[in-house]
Amino acid sequence: MARFDLLPQAHSSGTNQAARLIPCAACNVRELSICDALRGPEIDRIAEIVSRISIPAGRTVFQEGDEADYVYNIISGALRLFKLMPDGRRQITGFLFPSDFVGIALKARYAYSAESVCDMIVCRFPRHKLEALFADFPALETRLLETAGNELIAAQDQMLLLGRKTAAERLASFILRLLERASARGAKTEAIELPMTRTDMGDYLGLTVETVSRTFTKLRQNGLIATPNPHEVEILDPGGLERMAGGG
Amino acid sequence: MARFDLLPQAHSSGTNQAARLIPCAACNVRELSICDALRGPEIDRIAEIVSRISIPAGRTVFQEGDEADYVYNIISGALRLFKLMPDGRRQITGFLFPSDFVGIALKARYAYSAESVCDMIVCRFPRHKLEALFADFPALETRLLETAGNELIAAQDQMLLLGRKTAAERLASFILRLLERASARGAKTEAIELPMTRTDMGDYLGLTVETVSRTFTKLRQNGLIATPNPHEVEILDPGGLERMAGGG
DNA sequence: CGGTTCATTGATTCGCGTCAATGCAGGTGG
DNA sequence: CCACCTGCATTGACGCGAATCAATGAACCG
């Protein structure tokens, strides 16, 4: 299992230059991210400790049990967080998209692994340096607590999904949730992008690839969605999809 | 669905007197709870805003969607948090025991309902007054963030359980988790108490009552546990139980 | 162009859910 | 004290939804 490495030096210094050229002040996800807790010149204190890093698709960013030296903010692309059982069963605990923050659980070690779903750009913060900013900027900690609360609520929704929903309800809920998040980020919402594979979706929804695939077919046959290609869904009938998602 | 009401006035004022007679300084779960973030005289600031309340078994403490005016600390007894689907399917998202804090997700409305599993005593804080203490005692907010992180990690473990584990693995994991928590609270660990019903366990583990009952029988037959009565488990073979829980 | 990964579909299996019956403990009222 | 009820736990018989096993085809790629 290849660990995540910085890009080759030439490329890496390229992205570091990019970071200087496009500082936090011009960040396209700032007002959605935790950095929004900082105002005006305060943002420079964040800028001092951050590295903007490109990560190609399919890379391990960190693994469960690693020293949690860094936390991340997603700028573009998507990340999957997951836990593995010794026999290889995998549960994806979340997909992260631009403006999402990785590492709320500020423990000594990561409680899950993280891999890039596609090419992506992240902001990386040394954890202890970010924590050191809490003293000067309590709003940052408040913001993090707020984010943690949102994550907990999402986690509870996911427990309901995994514990009590049928395959069709799970997939419908998943699509609607992605739709919400896409619209919160200001992305287009007629069609939404699914950067992850069917296997990823299955491991997120507690299903197998085959069941995910069959359920896509079912939703398509019911006229709720269209899938022009495997990584794109069009929402044809939002109301019907809501009904299919089962409420709760 | 009867809402939680304070106890009848006579009784209620009795418990308020009790709160004054047994102030926070003598609280038996303080060093385990969020209140541990406050030292010496600071604890009085908490004591000013807290009410200690008795709640009989089976009461609704709050419901999903209610205004989240209060947060709680469990002193004794047990609480179940859950979400309902319109057709009545229920997912219990957590059981809370002494020293646990309810309401980390400090949103305007509760994201889940809460009912007492058995008779219990809680400390109740007006949410906005607790938040007001953050400014004077940033350690309190840090402590809450830490607690939220722990909850998030627990939530991810539960997702793995619900998404990928078999019935036997779920029940074994559940028993071991209760054992850990009991020992963290300093409770006895040869036998652990199960204040909730089989139905509650099923709704927590994503199973039916019948499957929970059959799985208890199976663990008993394998010599891993004994159940002198339905609300008590003895751990006969912790190693075997760990193996049965499937790692991860 | 063979090799790999991914998505889809079909046939079959199986773990858990559903339905049903029994027994026990606790509470209530006659 | 006993008859009755209710809630909970357990067990058995059966069915179903999703997993497993297997095959095919498309896209991509060194």
PDB file of C-alpha atoms in Angstrom, chain B:
ATOM      1  CA  MET B   1     -45.980  10.918  22.338  1.00  0.00           C
ATOM      2  CA  ALA B   2     -45.845  12.518  25.787  1.00  0.00           C
ATOM      3  CA  ARG B   3     -43.251  15.232  26.058  1.00  0.00           C
ATOM      4  CA  PHE B   4     -40.845  15.269  28.939  1.00  0.00           C
ATOM      5  CA  ASP B   5     -42.153  17.385  31.781  1.00  0.00           C
ATOM      6  CA  LEU B   6     -40.426  18.371  34.924  1.00  0.00           C
ATOM      7  CA  LEU B   7     -41.438  16.290  37.850  1.00  0.00           C
ATOM      8  CA  PRO B   8     -44.447  17.497  39.852  1.00  0.00           C
ATOM      9  CA  GLN B   9     -43.601  20.738  41.624  1.00  0.00           C
ATOM     10  CA  ALA B  10     -43.200  19.255  45.086  1.00  0.00           C
ATOM     11  CA  HIS B  11     -40.796  16.644  43.844  1.00  0.00           C
ATOM     12  CA  SER B  12     -39.072  19.058  41.491  1.00  0.00           C
ATOM     13  CA  SER B  13     -38.220  21.547  44.175  1.00  0.00           C
ATOM     14  CA  GLY B  14     -36.948  18.587  46.136  1.00  0.00           C
ATOM     15  CA  THR B  15     -34.440  17.813  43.414  1.00  0.00           C
ATOM     16  CA  ASN B  16     -33.454  21.473  43.208  1.00  0.00           C
ATOM     17  CA  GLN B  17     -32.681  21.412  46.875  1.00  0.00           C
ATOM     18  CA  ALA B  18     -30.676  18.268  46.252  1.00  0.00           C
ATOM     19  CA  ALA B  19     -28.732  20.173  43.609  1.00  0.00           C
ATOM     20  CA  ARG B  20     -27.763  22.756  46.205  1.00  0.00           C
ATOM     21  CA  LEU B  21     -26.917  20.139  48.782  1.00  0.00           C
ATOM     22  CA  ILE B  22     -24.773  18.164  46.324  1.00  0.00           C
ATOM     23  CA  PRO B  23     -23.103  20.901  44.307  1.00  0.00           C
ATOM     24  CA  CYS B  24     -20.868  20.374  41.283  1.00  0.00           C
ATOM     25  CA  ALA B  25     -17.822  20.319  43.553  1.00  0.00           C
ATOM     26  CA  ALA B  26     -18.983  16.970  44.890  1.00  0.00           C
ATOM     27  CA  CYS B  27     -20.257  15.618  41.560  1.00  0.00           C
ATOM     28  CA  ASN B  28     -19.385  11.966  41.158  1.00  0.00           C
ATOM     29  CA  VAL B  29     -18.857  12.144  37.389  1.00  0.00           C
ATOM     30  CA  ARG B  30     -17.242  15.570  37.165  1.00  0.00           C
ATOM     31  CA  GLU B  31     -13.725  14.448  36.371  1.00  0.00           C
ATOM     32  CA  LEU B  32     -15.101  12.330  33.510  1.00  0.00           C
ATOM     33  CA  SER B  33     -17.491  14.931  32.131  1.00  0.00           C
ATOM     34  CA  ILE B  34     -17.033  18.166  30.215  1.00  0.00           C
ATOM     35  CA  CYS B  35     -17.119  20.013  33.550  1.00  0.00           C
ATOM     36  CA  ASP B  36     -13.622  18.734  34.177  1.00  0.00           C
ATOM     37  CA  ALA B  37     -12.452  21.523  31.881  1.00  0.00           C
ATOM     38  CA  LEU B  38     -13.154  23.971  34.705  1.00  0.00           C
ATOM     39  CA  ARG B  39     -10.952  24.255  37.759  1.00  0.00           C
ATOM     40  CA  GLY B  40     -11.530  25.347  41.303  1.00  0.00           C
ATOM     41  CA  PRO B  41     -13.829  28.357  41.621  1.00  0.00           C
ATOM     42  CA  GLU B  42     -14.654  28.279  37.916  1.00  0.00           C
ATOM     43  CA  ILE B  43     -16.917  25.364  38.625  1.00  0.00           C
ATOM     44  CA  ASP B  44     -19.269  27.733  40.390  1.00  0.00           C
ATOM     45  CA  ARG B  45     -20.040  29.392  37.082  1.00  0.00           C
ATOM     46  CA  ILE B  46     -21.306  26.082  35.816  1.00  0.00           C
ATOM     47  CA  ALA B  47     -23.132  25.420  39.059  1.00  0.00           C
ATOM     48  CA  GLU B  48     -25.042  28.685  38.575  1.00  0.00           C
ATOM     49  CA  ILE B  49     -26.627  27.630  35.335  1.00  0.00           C
ATOM     50  CA  VAL B  50     -27.193  23.934  35.908  1.00  0.00           C
ATOM     51  CA  SER B  51     -30.336  22.141  37.116  1.00  0.00           C
ATOM     52  CA  ARG B  52     -30.121  18.602  38.369  1.00  0.00           C
ATOM     53  CA  ILE B  53     -33.210  16.693  37.316  1.00  0.00           C
ATOM     54  CA  SER B  54     -34.653  13.226  37.939  1.00  0.00           C
ATOM     55  CA  ILE B  55     -36.307  11.493  35.017  1.00  0.00           C
ATOM     56  CA  PRO B  56     -38.308   8.279  35.348  1.00  0.00           C
ATOM     57  CA  ALA B  57     -37.878   5.380  32.916  1.00  0.00           C
ATOM     58  CA  GLY B  58     -39.394   5.652  29.464  1.00  0.00           C
ATOM     59  CA  ARG B  59     -39.790   9.427  29.303  1.00  0.00           C
ATOM     60  CA  THR B  60     -39.250  11.507  26.204  1.00  0.00           C
ATOM     61  CA  VAL B  61     -36.590  14.070  27.123  1.00  0.00           C
ATOM     62  CA  PHE B  62     -36.733  15.881  23.789  1.00  0.00           C
ATOM     63  CA  GLN B  63     -37.767  15.156  20.241  1.00  0.00           C
ATOM     64  CA  GLU B  64     -36.107  15.545  16.891  1.00  0.00           C
ATOM     65  CA  GLY B  65     -36.996  18.977  15.560  1.00  0.00           C
ATOM     66  CA  ASP B  66     -37.611  20.581  18.963  1.00  0.00           C
ATOM     67  CA  GLU B  67     -35.896  23.861  19.752  1.00  0.00           C
ATOM     68  CA  ALA B  68     -32.569  22.804  21.235  1.00  0.00           C
ATOM     69  CA  ASP B  69     -32.784  24.995  24.330  1.00  0.00           C
ATOM     70  CA  TYR B  70     -30.939  22.639  26.664  1.00  0.00           C
ATOM     71  CA  VAL B  71     -27.962  20.359  26.725  1.00  0.00           C
ATOM     72  CA  TYR B  72     -27.462  17.603  29.278  1.00  0.00           C
ATOM     73  CA  ASN B  73     -24.901  15.682  31.209  1.00  0.00           C
ATOM     74  CA  ILE B  74     -25.850  12.210  32.429  1.00  0.00           C
ATOM     75  CA  ILE B  75     -25.302  11.665  36.155  1.00  0.00           C
ATOM     76  CA  SER B  76     -26.927   8.248  36.515  1.00  0.00           C
ATOM     77  CA  GLY B  77     -29.100   5.957  34.429  1.00  0.00           C
ATOM     78  CA  ALA B  78     -29.107   5.690  30.644  1.00  0.00           C
ATOM     79  CA  LEU B  79     -30.524   7.579  27.680  1.00  0.00           C
ATOM     80  CA  ARG B  80     -31.239   6.420  24.135  1.00  0.00           C
ATOM     81  CA  LEU B  81     -30.919   8.781  21.170  1.00  0.00           C
ATOM     82  CA  PHE B  82     -32.752   7.812  18.004  1.00  0.00           C
ATOM     83  CA  LYS B  83     -34.176   8.826  14.683  1.00  0.00           C
ATOM     84  CA  LEU B  84     -37.510   7.651  13.316  1.00  0.00           C
ATOM     85  CA  MET B  85     -38.645   7.150   9.745  1.00  0.00           C
ATOM     86  CA  PRO B  86     -42.202   8.141   8.832  1.00  0.00           C
ATOM     87  CA  ASP B  87     -43.241   4.464   8.722  1.00  0.00           C
ATOM     88  CA  GLY B  88     -41.929   3.845  12.229  1.00  0.00           C
ATOM     89  CA  ARG B  89     -38.569   2.263  11.510  1.00  0.00           C
ATOM     90  CA  ARG B  90     -36.223   3.385  14.256  1.00  0.00           C
ATOM     91  CA  GLN B  91     -32.465   3.738  14.389  1.00  0.00           C
ATOM     92  CA  ILE B  92     -30.936   4.274  17.796  1.00  0.00           C
ATOM     93  CA  THR B  93     -27.829   6.356  17.211  1.00  0.00           C
ATOM     94  CA  GLY B  94     -26.422   6.017  20.691  1.00  0.00           C
ATOM     95  CA  PHE B  95     -26.855   5.013  24.301  1.00  0.00           C
ATOM     96  CA  LEU B  96     -25.603   7.541  26.829  1.00  0.00           C
ATOM     97  CA  PHE B  97     -24.345   6.692  30.275  1.00  0.00           C
ATOM     98  CA  PRO B  98     -23.092   8.598  33.323  1.00  0.00           C
ATOM     99  CA  SER B  99     -20.569  11.335  32.389  1.00  0.00           C
ATOM    100  CA  ASP B 100     -21.771  11.422  28.763  1.00  0.00           C
ATOM    101  CA  PHE B 101     -22.800  14.745  27.300  1.00  0.00           C
ATOM    102  CA  VAL B 102     -25.899  15.234  25.138  1.00  0.00           C
ATOM    103  CA  GLY B 103     -26.043  18.049  22.655  1.00  0.00           C
ATOM    104  CA  ILE B 104     -22.608  18.432  21.149  1.00  0.00           C
ATOM    105  CA  ALA B 105     -24.305  19.239  17.898  1.00  0.00           C
ATOM    106  CA  LEU B 106     -25.235  22.704  19.091  1.00  0.00           C
ATOM    107  CA  LYS B 107     -27.748  23.493  16.386  1.00  0.00           C
ATOM    108  CA  ALA B 108     -30.977  25.422  16.726  1.00  0.00           C
ATOM    109  CA  ARG B 109     -32.963  22.168  16.756  1.00  0.00           C
ATOM    110  CA  TYR B 110     -32.283  18.665  18.000  1.00  0.00           C
ATOM    111  CA  ALA B 111     -31.331  16.280  15.218  1.00  0.00           C
ATOM    112  CA  TYR B 112     -32.644  13.243  17.113  1.00  0.00           C
ATOM    113  CA  SER B 113     -35.005  12.305  19.904  1.00  0.00           C
ATOM    114  CA  ALA B 114     -33.996  11.221  23.395  1.00  0.00           C
ATOM    115  CA  GLU B 115     -35.761   8.919  25.858  1.00  0.00           C
ATOM    116  CA  SER B 116     -34.739   7.647  29.255  1.00  0.00           C
ATOM    117  CA  VAL B 117     -33.977   3.912  29.196  1.00  0.00           C
ATOM    118  CA  CYS B 118     -34.400   3.672  32.956  1.00  0.00           C
ATOM    119  CA  ASP B 119     -34.781   6.050  35.884  1.00  0.00           C
ATOM    120  CA  MET B 120     -32.042   8.604  35.619  1.00  0.00           C
ATOM    121  CA  ILE B 121     -30.552  11.839  36.901  1.00  0.00           C
ATOM    122  CA  VAL B 122     -29.196  14.463  34.525  1.00  0.00           C
ATOM    123  CA  CYS B 123     -27.649  17.898  34.726  1.00  0.00           C
ATOM    124  CA  ARG B 124     -29.410  20.298  32.405  1.00  0.00           C
ATOM    125  CA  PHE B 125     -27.772  23.448  31.008  1.00  0.00           C
ATOM    126  CA  PRO B 126     -29.498  26.203  29.047  1.00  0.00           C
ATOM    127  CA  ARG B 127     -27.618  25.995  25.802  1.00  0.00           C
ATOM    128  CA  HIS B 128     -27.041  29.721  25.268  1.00  0.00           C
ATOM    129  CA  LYS B 129     -25.773  30.160  28.824  1.00  0.00           C
ATOM    130  CA  LEU B 130     -23.298  27.342  28.363  1.00  0.00           C
ATOM    131  CA  GLU B 131     -22.143  28.870  25.095  1.00  0.00           C
ATOM    132  CA  ALA B 132     -21.757  32.194  26.865  1.00  0.00           C
ATOM    133  CA  LEU B 133     -19.202  30.563  29.165  1.00  0.00           C
ATOM    134  CA  PHE B 134     -16.991  29.730  26.184  1.00  0.00           C
ATOM    135  CA  ALA B 135     -15.708  33.316  26.065  1.00  0.00           C
ATOM    136  CA  ASP B 136     -14.478  33.220  29.685  1.00  0.00           C
ATOM    137  CA  PHE B 137     -13.403  29.570  29.646  1.00  0.00           C
ATOM    138  CA  PRO B 138     -12.030  28.583  26.283  1.00  0.00           C
ATOM    139  CA  ALA B 139     -10.957  25.283  27.851  1.00  0.00           C
ATOM    140  CA  LEU B 140     -14.619  24.384  27.930  1.00  0.00           C
ATOM    141  CA  GLU B 141     -14.921  24.762  24.193  1.00  0.00           C
ATOM    142  CA  THR B 142     -11.705  22.824  23.659  1.00  0.00           C
ATOM    143  CA  ARG B 143     -13.067  20.061  25.824  1.00  0.00           C
ATOM    144  CA  LEU B 144     -16.279  20.005  23.830  1.00  0.00           C
ATOM    145  CA  LEU B 145     -14.353  19.831  20.574  1.00  0.00           C
ATOM    146  CA  GLU B 146     -12.375  16.914  21.951  1.00  0.00           C
ATOM    147  CA  THR B 147     -15.593  15.181  22.970  1.00  0.00           C
ATOM    148  CA  ALA B 148     -17.061  15.809  19.541  1.00  0.00           C
ATOM    149  CA  GLY B 149     -13.988  14.214  17.990  1.00  0.00           C
ATOM    150  CA  ASN B 150     -14.438  11.124  20.125  1.00  0.00           C
ATOM    151  CA  GLU B 151     -18.080  10.931  19.150  1.00  0.00           C
ATOM    152  CA  LEU B 152     -17.176  11.193  15.496  1.00  0.00           C
ATOM    153  CA  ILE B 153     -14.735   8.327  15.809  1.00  0.00           C
ATOM    154  CA  ALA B 154     -17.362   6.242  17.599  1.00  0.00           C
ATOM    155  CA  ALA B 155     -19.850   7.108  14.860  1.00  0.00           C
ATOM    156  CA  GLN B 156     -17.434   5.828  12.238  1.00  0.00           C
ATOM    157  CA  ASP B 157     -16.973   2.574  14.110  1.00  0.00           C
ATOM    158  CA  GLN B 158     -20.735   2.246  14.200  1.00  0.00           C
ATOM    159  CA  MET B 159     -20.933   2.804  10.440  1.00  0.00           C
ATOM    160  CA  LEU B 160     -18.486  -0.053   9.931  1.00  0.00           C
ATOM    161  CA  LEU B 161     -20.607  -2.189  12.216  1.00  0.00           C
ATOM    162  CA  LEU B 162     -23.877  -1.326  10.469  1.00  0.00           C
ATOM    163  CA  GLY B 163     -22.529  -1.452   6.956  1.00  0.00           C
ATOM    164  CA  ARG B 164     -20.281  -4.479   7.034  1.00  0.00           C
ATOM    165  CA  LYS B 165     -20.583  -6.676  10.114  1.00  0.00           C
ATOM    166  CA  THR B 166     -22.654  -9.833  10.609  1.00  0.00           C
ATOM    167  CA  ALA B 167     -25.195 -10.162  13.410  1.00  0.00           C
ATOM    168  CA  ALA B 168     -22.750 -12.023  15.669  1.00  0.00           C
ATOM    169  CA  GLU B 169     -20.008  -9.488  15.006  1.00  0.00           C
ATOM    170  CA  ARG B 170     -22.399  -6.658  15.800  1.00  0.00           C
ATOM    171  CA  LEU B 171     -23.556  -8.060  19.103  1.00  0.00           C
ATOM    172  CA  ALA B 172     -20.036  -9.022  20.161  1.00  0.00           C
ATOM    173  CA  SER B 173     -18.773  -5.522  19.263  1.00  0.00           C
ATOM    174  CA  PHE B 174     -21.649  -3.976  21.184  1.00  0.00           C
ATOM    175  CA  ILE B 175     -20.936  -5.963  24.338  1.00  0.00           C
ATOM    176  CA  LEU B 176     -17.235  -5.166  24.180  1.00  0.00           C
ATOM    177  CA  ARG B 177     -17.934  -1.482  23.675  1.00  0.00           C
ATOM    178  CA  LEU B 178     -20.237  -1.417  26.701  1.00  0.00           C
ATOM    179  CA  LEU B 179     -17.524  -3.194  28.646  1.00  0.00           C
ATOM    180  CA  GLU B 180     -14.951  -0.556  27.703  1.00  0.00           C
ATOM    181  CA  ARG B 181     -17.248   2.257  28.656  1.00  0.00           C
ATOM    182  CA  ALA B 182     -18.236   0.619  31.930  1.00  0.00           C
ATOM    183  CA  SER B 183     -14.594   0.230  32.824  1.00  0.00           C
ATOM    184  CA  ALA B 184     -13.818   3.836  31.817  1.00  0.00           C
ATOM    185  CA  ARG B 185     -16.520   4.917  34.264  1.00  0.00           C
ATOM    186  CA  GLY B 186     -15.025   2.652  36.890  1.00  0.00           C
ATOM    187  CA  ALA B 187     -17.999   0.285  36.919  1.00  0.00           C
ATOM    188  CA  LYS B 188     -17.523  -3.403  37.489  1.00  0.00           C
ATOM    189  CA  THR B 189     -16.475  -5.404  34.439  1.00  0.00           C
ATOM    190  CA  GLU B 190     -16.946  -9.077  35.276  1.00  0.00           C
ATOM    191  CA  ALA B 191     -20.608  -8.638  34.509  1.00  0.00           C
ATOM    192  CA  ILE B 192     -22.095  -5.685  32.702  1.00  0.00           C
ATOM    193  CA  GLU B 193     -25.526  -4.270  32.946  1.00  0.00           C
ATOM    194  CA  LEU B 194     -27.784  -3.936  29.896  1.00  0.00           C
ATOM    195  CA  PRO B 195     -30.459  -1.464  30.922  1.00  0.00           C
ATOM    196  CA  MET B 196     -32.035  -1.441  27.437  1.00  0.00           C
ATOM    197  CA  THR B 197     -34.399  -4.019  25.918  1.00  0.00           C
ATOM    198  CA  ARG B 198     -33.589  -6.468  23.111  1.00  0.00           C
ATOM    199  CA  THR B 199     -35.634  -4.265  20.789  1.00  0.00           C
ATOM    200  CA  ASP B 200     -33.455  -1.273  21.702  1.00  0.00           C
ATOM    201  CA  MET B 201     -30.330  -3.298  20.977  1.00  0.00           C
ATOM    202  CA  GLY B 202     -31.784  -4.382  17.649  1.00  0.00           C
ATOM    203  CA  ASP B 203     -32.607  -0.809  16.700  1.00  0.00           C
ATOM    204  CA  TYR B 204     -29.072   0.213  17.626  1.00  0.00           C
ATOM    205  CA  LEU B 205     -27.386  -2.660  15.784  1.00  0.00           C
ATOM    206  CA  GLY B 206     -29.569  -2.633  12.661  1.00  0.00           C
ATOM    207  CA  LEU B 207     -31.157  -5.994  13.537  1.00  0.00           C
ATOM    208  CA  THR B 208     -34.548  -7.272  14.689  1.00  0.00           C
ATOM    209  CA  VAL B 209     -35.389  -8.354  18.238  1.00  0.00           C
ATOM    210  CA  GLU B 210     -35.488 -11.964  17.142  1.00  0.00           C
ATOM    211  CA  THR B 211     -32.045 -11.843  15.602  1.00  0.00           C
ATOM    212  CA  VAL B 212     -30.630 -10.181  18.713  1.00  0.00           C
ATOM    213  CA  SER B 213     -32.176 -12.882  20.868  1.00  0.00           C
ATOM    214  CA  ARG B 214     -30.921 -15.704  18.644  1.00  0.00           C
ATOM    215  CA  THR B 215     -27.462 -14.169  18.568  1.00  0.00           C
ATOM    216  CA  PHE B 216     -27.337 -13.982  22.370  1.00  0.00           C
ATOM    217  CA  THR B 217     -28.172 -17.669  22.367  1.00  0.00           C
ATOM    218  CA  LYS B 218     -25.388 -18.339  19.903  1.00  0.00           C
ATOM    219  CA  LEU B 219     -22.761 -16.440  21.920  1.00  0.00           C
ATOM    220  CA  ARG B 220     -23.947 -18.290  25.013  1.00  0.00           C
ATOM    221  CA  GLN B 221     -23.685 -21.666  23.258  1.00  0.00           C
ATOM    222  CA  ASN B 222     -20.163 -20.793  22.128  1.00  0.00           C
ATOM    223  CA  GLY B 223     -19.207 -20.210  25.741  1.00  0.00           C
ATOM    224  CA  LEU B 224     -18.338 -16.543  25.184  1.00  0.00           C
ATOM    225  CA  ILE B 225     -20.878 -15.062  27.557  1.00  0.00           C
ATOM    226  CA  ALA B 226     -23.466 -15.960  30.165  1.00  0.00           C
ATOM    227  CA  THR B 227     -26.756 -14.143  30.721  1.00  0.00           C
ATOM    228  CA  PRO B 228     -27.936 -14.767  34.279  1.00  0.00           C
ATOM    229  CA  ASN B 229     -30.909 -12.593  33.346  1.00  0.00           C
ATOM    230  CA  PRO B 230     -31.826 -10.613  30.237  1.00  0.00           C
ATOM    231  CA  HIS B 231     -30.317  -7.407  31.596  1.00  0.00           C
ATOM    232  CA  GLU B 232     -26.935  -8.715  32.614  1.00  0.00           C
ATOM    233  CA  VAL B 233     -24.059 -10.273  30.648  1.00  0.00           C
ATOM    234  CA  GLU B 234     -21.013 -11.998  32.024  1.00  0.00           C
ATOM    235  CA  ILE B 235     -17.990 -12.001  29.776  1.00  0.00           C
ATOM    236  CA  LEU B 236     -16.626 -15.544  29.971  1.00  0.00           C
ATOM    237  CA  ASP B 237     -14.128 -15.327  27.115  1.00  0.00           C
ATOM    238  CA  PRO B 238     -13.028 -11.780  26.263  1.00  0.00           C
ATOM    239  CA  GLY B 239     -10.523 -13.018  23.674  1.00  0.00           C
ATOM    240  CA  GLY B 240     -13.119 -15.133  21.942  1.00  0.00           C
ATOM    241  CA  LEU B 241     -15.506 -12.219  21.990  1.00  0.00           C
ATOM    242  CA  GLU B 242     -12.863  -9.990  20.407  1.00  0.00           C
ATOM    243  CA  ARG B 243     -12.355 -12.576  17.688  1.00  0.00           C
ATOM    244  CA  MET B 244     -16.109 -12.838  17.204  1.00  0.00           C
ATOM    245  CA  ALA B 245     -16.313  -9.030  16.900  1.00  0.00           C
ATOM    246  CA  GLY B 246     -14.213  -9.304  13.753  1.00  0.00           C
ATOM    247  CA  GLY B 247     -11.539  -6.699  14.483  1.00  0.00           C
ATOM    248  CA  GLY B 248     -11.702  -3.459  12.493  1.00  0.00           C
TER     249      GLY B 248
END
